[in-house]
mmCIF file with all atom_site columns, C-alpha atoms in Angstrom:
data_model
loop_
_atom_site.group_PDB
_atom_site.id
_atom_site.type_symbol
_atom_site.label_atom_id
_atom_site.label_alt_id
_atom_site.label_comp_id
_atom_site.label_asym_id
_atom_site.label_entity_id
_atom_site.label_seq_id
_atom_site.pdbx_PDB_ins_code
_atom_site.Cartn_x
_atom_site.Cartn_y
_atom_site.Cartn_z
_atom_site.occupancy
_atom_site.B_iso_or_equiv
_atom_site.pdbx_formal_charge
_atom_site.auth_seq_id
_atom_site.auth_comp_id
_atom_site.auth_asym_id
_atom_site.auth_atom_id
_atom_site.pdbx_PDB_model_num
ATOM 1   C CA . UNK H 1 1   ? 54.274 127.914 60.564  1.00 0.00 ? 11  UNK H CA 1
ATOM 2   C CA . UNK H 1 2   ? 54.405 128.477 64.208  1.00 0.00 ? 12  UNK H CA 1
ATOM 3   C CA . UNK H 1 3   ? 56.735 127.187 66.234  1.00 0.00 ? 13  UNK H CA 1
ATOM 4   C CA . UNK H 1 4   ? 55.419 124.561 68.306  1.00 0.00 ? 14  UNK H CA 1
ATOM 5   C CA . UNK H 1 5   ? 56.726 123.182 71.516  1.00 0.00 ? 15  UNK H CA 1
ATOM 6   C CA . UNK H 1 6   ? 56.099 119.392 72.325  1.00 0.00 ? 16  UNK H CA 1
ATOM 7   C CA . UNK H 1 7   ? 55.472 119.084 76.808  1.00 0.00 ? 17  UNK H CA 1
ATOM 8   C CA . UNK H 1 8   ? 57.947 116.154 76.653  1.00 0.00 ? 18  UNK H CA 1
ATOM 9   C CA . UNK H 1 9   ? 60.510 118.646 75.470  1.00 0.00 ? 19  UNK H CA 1
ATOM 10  C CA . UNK H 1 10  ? 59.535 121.166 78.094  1.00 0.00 ? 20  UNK H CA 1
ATOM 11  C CA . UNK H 1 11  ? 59.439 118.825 80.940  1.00 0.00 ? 21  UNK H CA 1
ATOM 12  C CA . UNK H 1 12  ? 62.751 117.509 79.385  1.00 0.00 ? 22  UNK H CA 1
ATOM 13  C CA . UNK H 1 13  ? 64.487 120.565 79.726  1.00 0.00 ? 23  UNK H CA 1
ATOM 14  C CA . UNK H 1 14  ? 63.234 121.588 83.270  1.00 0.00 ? 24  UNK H CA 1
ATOM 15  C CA . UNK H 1 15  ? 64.565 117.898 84.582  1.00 0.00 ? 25  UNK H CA 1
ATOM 16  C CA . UNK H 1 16  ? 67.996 118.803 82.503  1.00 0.00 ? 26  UNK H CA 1
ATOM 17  C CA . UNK H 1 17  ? 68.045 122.305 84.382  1.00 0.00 ? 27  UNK H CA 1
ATOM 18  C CA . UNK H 1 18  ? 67.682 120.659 87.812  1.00 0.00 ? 28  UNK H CA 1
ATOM 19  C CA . UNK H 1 19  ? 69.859 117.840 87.781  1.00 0.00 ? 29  UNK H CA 1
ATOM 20  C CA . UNK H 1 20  ? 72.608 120.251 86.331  1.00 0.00 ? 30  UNK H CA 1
ATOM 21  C CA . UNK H 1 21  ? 71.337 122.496 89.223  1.00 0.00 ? 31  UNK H CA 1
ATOM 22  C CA . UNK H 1 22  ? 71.662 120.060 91.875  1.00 0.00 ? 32  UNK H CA 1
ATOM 23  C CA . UNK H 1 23  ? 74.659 118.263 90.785  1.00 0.00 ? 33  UNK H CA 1
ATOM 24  C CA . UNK H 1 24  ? 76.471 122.113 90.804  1.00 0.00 ? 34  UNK H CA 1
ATOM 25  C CA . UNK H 1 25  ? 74.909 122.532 94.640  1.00 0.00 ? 35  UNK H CA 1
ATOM 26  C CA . UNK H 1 26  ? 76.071 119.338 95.649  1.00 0.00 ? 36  UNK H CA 1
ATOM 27  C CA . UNK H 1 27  ? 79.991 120.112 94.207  1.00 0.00 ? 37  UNK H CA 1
ATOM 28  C CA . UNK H 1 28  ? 79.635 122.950 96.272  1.00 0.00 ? 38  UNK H CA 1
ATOM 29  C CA . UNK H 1 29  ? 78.622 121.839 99.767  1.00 0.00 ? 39  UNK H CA 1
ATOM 30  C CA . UNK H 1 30  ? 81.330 118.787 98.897  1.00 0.00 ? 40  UNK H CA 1
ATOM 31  C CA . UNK H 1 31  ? 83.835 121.781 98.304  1.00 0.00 ? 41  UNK H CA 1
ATOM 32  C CA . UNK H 1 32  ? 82.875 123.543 101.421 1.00 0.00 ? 42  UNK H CA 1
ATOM 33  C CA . UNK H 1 33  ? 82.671 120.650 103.775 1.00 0.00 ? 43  UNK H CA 1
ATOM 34  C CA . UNK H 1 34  ? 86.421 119.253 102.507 1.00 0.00 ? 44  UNK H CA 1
ATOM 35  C CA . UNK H 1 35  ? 87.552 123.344 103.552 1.00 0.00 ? 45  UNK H CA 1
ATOM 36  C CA . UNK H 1 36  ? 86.165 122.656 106.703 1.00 0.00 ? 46  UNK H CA 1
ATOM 37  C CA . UNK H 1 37  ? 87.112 119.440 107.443 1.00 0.00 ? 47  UNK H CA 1
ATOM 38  C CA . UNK H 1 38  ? 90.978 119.582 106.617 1.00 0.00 ? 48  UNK H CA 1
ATOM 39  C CA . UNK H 1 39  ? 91.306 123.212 108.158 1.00 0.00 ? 49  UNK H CA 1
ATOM 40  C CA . UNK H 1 40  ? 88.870 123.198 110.994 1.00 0.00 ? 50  UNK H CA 1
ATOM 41  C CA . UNK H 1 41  ? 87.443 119.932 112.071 1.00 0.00 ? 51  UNK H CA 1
ATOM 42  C CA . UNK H 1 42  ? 90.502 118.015 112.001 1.00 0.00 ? 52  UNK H CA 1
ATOM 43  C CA . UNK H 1 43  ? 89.961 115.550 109.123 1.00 0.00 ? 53  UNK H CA 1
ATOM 44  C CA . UNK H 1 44  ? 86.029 114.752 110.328 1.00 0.00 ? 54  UNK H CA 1
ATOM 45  C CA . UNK H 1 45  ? 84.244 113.407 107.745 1.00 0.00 ? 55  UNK H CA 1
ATOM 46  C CA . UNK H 1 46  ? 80.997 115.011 108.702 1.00 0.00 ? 56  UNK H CA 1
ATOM 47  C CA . UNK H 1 47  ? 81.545 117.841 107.548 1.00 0.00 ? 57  UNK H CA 1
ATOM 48  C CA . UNK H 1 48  ? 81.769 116.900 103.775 1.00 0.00 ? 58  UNK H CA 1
ATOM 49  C CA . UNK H 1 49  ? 78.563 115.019 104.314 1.00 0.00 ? 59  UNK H CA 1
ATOM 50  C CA . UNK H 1 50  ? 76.905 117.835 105.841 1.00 0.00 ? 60  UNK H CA 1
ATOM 51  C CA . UNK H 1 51  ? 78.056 119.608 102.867 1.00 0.00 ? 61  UNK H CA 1
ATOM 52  C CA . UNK H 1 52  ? 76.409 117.213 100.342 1.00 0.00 ? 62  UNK H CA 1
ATOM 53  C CA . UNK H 1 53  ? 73.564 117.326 101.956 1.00 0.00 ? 63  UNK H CA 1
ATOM 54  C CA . UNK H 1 54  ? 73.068 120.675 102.000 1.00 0.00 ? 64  UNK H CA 1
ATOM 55  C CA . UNK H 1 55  ? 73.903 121.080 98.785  1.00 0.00 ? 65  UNK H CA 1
ATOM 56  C CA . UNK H 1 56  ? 71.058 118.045 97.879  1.00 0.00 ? 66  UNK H CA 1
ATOM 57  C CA . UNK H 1 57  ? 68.844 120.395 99.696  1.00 0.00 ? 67  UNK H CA 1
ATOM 58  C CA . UNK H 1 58  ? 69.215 123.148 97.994  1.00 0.00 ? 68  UNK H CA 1
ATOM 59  C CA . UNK H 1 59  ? 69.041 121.669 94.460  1.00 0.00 ? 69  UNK H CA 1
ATOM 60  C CA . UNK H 1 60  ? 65.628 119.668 95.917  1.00 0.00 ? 70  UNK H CA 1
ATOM 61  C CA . UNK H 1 61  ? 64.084 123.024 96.972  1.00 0.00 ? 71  UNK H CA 1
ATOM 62  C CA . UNK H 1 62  ? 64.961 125.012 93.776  1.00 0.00 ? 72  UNK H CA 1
ATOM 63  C CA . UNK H 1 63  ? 63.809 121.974 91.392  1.00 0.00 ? 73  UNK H CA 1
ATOM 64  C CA . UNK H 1 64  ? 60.549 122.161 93.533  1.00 0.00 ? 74  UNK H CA 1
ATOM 65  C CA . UNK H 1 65  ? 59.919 125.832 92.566  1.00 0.00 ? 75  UNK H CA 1
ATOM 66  C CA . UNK H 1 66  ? 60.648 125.389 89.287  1.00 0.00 ? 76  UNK H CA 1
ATOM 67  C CA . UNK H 1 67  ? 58.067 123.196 88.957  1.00 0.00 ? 77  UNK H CA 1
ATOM 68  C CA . UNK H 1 68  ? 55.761 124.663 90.811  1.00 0.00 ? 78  UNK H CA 1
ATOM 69  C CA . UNK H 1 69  ? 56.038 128.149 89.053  1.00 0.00 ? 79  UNK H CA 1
ATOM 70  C CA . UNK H 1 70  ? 56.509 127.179 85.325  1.00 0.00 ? 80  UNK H CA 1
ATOM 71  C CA . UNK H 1 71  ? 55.539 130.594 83.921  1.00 0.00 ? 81  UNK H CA 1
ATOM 72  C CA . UNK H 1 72  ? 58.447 132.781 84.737  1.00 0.00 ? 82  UNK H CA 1
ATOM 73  C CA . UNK H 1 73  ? 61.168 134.092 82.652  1.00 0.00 ? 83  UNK H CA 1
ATOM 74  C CA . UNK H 1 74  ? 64.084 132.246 82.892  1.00 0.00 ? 84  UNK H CA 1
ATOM 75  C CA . UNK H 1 75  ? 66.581 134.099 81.424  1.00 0.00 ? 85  UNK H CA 1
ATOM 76  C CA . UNK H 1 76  ? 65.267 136.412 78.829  1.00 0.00 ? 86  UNK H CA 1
ATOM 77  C CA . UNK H 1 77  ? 65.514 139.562 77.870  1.00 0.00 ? 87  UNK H CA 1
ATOM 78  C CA . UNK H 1 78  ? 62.317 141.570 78.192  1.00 0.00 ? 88  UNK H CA 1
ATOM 79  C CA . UNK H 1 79  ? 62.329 145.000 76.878  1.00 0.00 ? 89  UNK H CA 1
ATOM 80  C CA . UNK H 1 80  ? 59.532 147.961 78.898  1.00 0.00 ? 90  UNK H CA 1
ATOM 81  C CA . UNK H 1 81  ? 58.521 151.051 75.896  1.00 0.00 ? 91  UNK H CA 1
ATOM 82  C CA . UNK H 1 82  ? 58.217 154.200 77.116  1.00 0.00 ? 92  UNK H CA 1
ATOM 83  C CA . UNK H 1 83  ? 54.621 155.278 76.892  1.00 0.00 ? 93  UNK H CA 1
ATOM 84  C CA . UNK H 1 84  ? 53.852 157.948 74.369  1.00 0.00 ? 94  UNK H CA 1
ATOM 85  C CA . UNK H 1 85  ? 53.510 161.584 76.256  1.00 0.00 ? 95  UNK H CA 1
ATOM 86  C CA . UNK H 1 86  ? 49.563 161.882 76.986  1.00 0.00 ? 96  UNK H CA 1
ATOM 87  C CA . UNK H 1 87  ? 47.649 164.460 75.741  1.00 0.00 ? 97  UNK H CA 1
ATOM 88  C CA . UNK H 1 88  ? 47.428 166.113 79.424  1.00 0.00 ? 98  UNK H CA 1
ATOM 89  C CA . UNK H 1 89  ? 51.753 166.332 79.704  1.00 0.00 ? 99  UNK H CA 1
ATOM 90  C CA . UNK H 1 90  ? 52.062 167.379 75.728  1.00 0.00 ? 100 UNK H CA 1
ATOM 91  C CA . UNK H 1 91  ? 49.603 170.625 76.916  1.00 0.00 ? 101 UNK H CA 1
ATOM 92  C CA . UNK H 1 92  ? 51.526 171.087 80.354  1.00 0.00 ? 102 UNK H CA 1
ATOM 93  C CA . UNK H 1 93  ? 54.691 171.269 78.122  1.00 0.00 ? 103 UNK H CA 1
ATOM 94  C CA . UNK H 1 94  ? 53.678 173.477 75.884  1.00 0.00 ? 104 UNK H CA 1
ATOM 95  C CA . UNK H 1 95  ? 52.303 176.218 78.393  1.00 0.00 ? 105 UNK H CA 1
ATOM 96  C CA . UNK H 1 96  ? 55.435 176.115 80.685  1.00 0.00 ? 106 UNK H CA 1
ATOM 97  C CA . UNK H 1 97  ? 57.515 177.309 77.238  1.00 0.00 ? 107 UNK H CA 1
ATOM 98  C CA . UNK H 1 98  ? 55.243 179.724 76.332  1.00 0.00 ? 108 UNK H CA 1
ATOM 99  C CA . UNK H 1 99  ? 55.271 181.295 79.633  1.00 0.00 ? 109 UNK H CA 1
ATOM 100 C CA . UNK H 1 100 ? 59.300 181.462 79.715  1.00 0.00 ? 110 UNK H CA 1
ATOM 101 C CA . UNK H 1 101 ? 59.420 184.020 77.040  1.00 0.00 ? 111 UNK H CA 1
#
């Protein structure tokens, strides 16, 4: 029997993907902006929210694309063949030994 994917699990999985996204961007920018604060800015506070809001942004724009482009890979492995030699190279081959003789 094939297997069978429900949409709820699909559109399940995408959500999961972003938030886990996001919630990564935003520990970042929170990261960055505490750097900056303590070592640059004096103990500001605006930098750790300019931080989180970048990182908000970020996770927004990239759960935006994923929805919006649902068909690409994410992830997998896909493997190119060579092509088999075509008639016209298996000839050219076989001349240019011939001729070496």
């Amino acid at each position: 029997m094939a297997d069978i994917k429900r949409s709820e699990d699909v559109l399940g999985k995408n959500w999961d993907r972003c938030l886990a996204d996001t919630i990564i961007k935003i520990g970042g920018g929170l990261g960055v902006g505490l750097v900056f604060s303590v070592f640059i800015f004096k103990r500001r506070p605006w930098p750790i929210a300019f931080g989180a809001g970048v990182g908000v942004g970020m996770g927004y724009s990239n759960c935006q694309n994923e929805f919006r482009d649902p068909y690409r890979l994410h992830g997998k492995i896909v493997k190119v063949l060579p092509s088999p030699p075509s008639s016209n190279e298996a000839s050219s081959e076989s001349k240019s030994d011939t001729g070496s003789t």
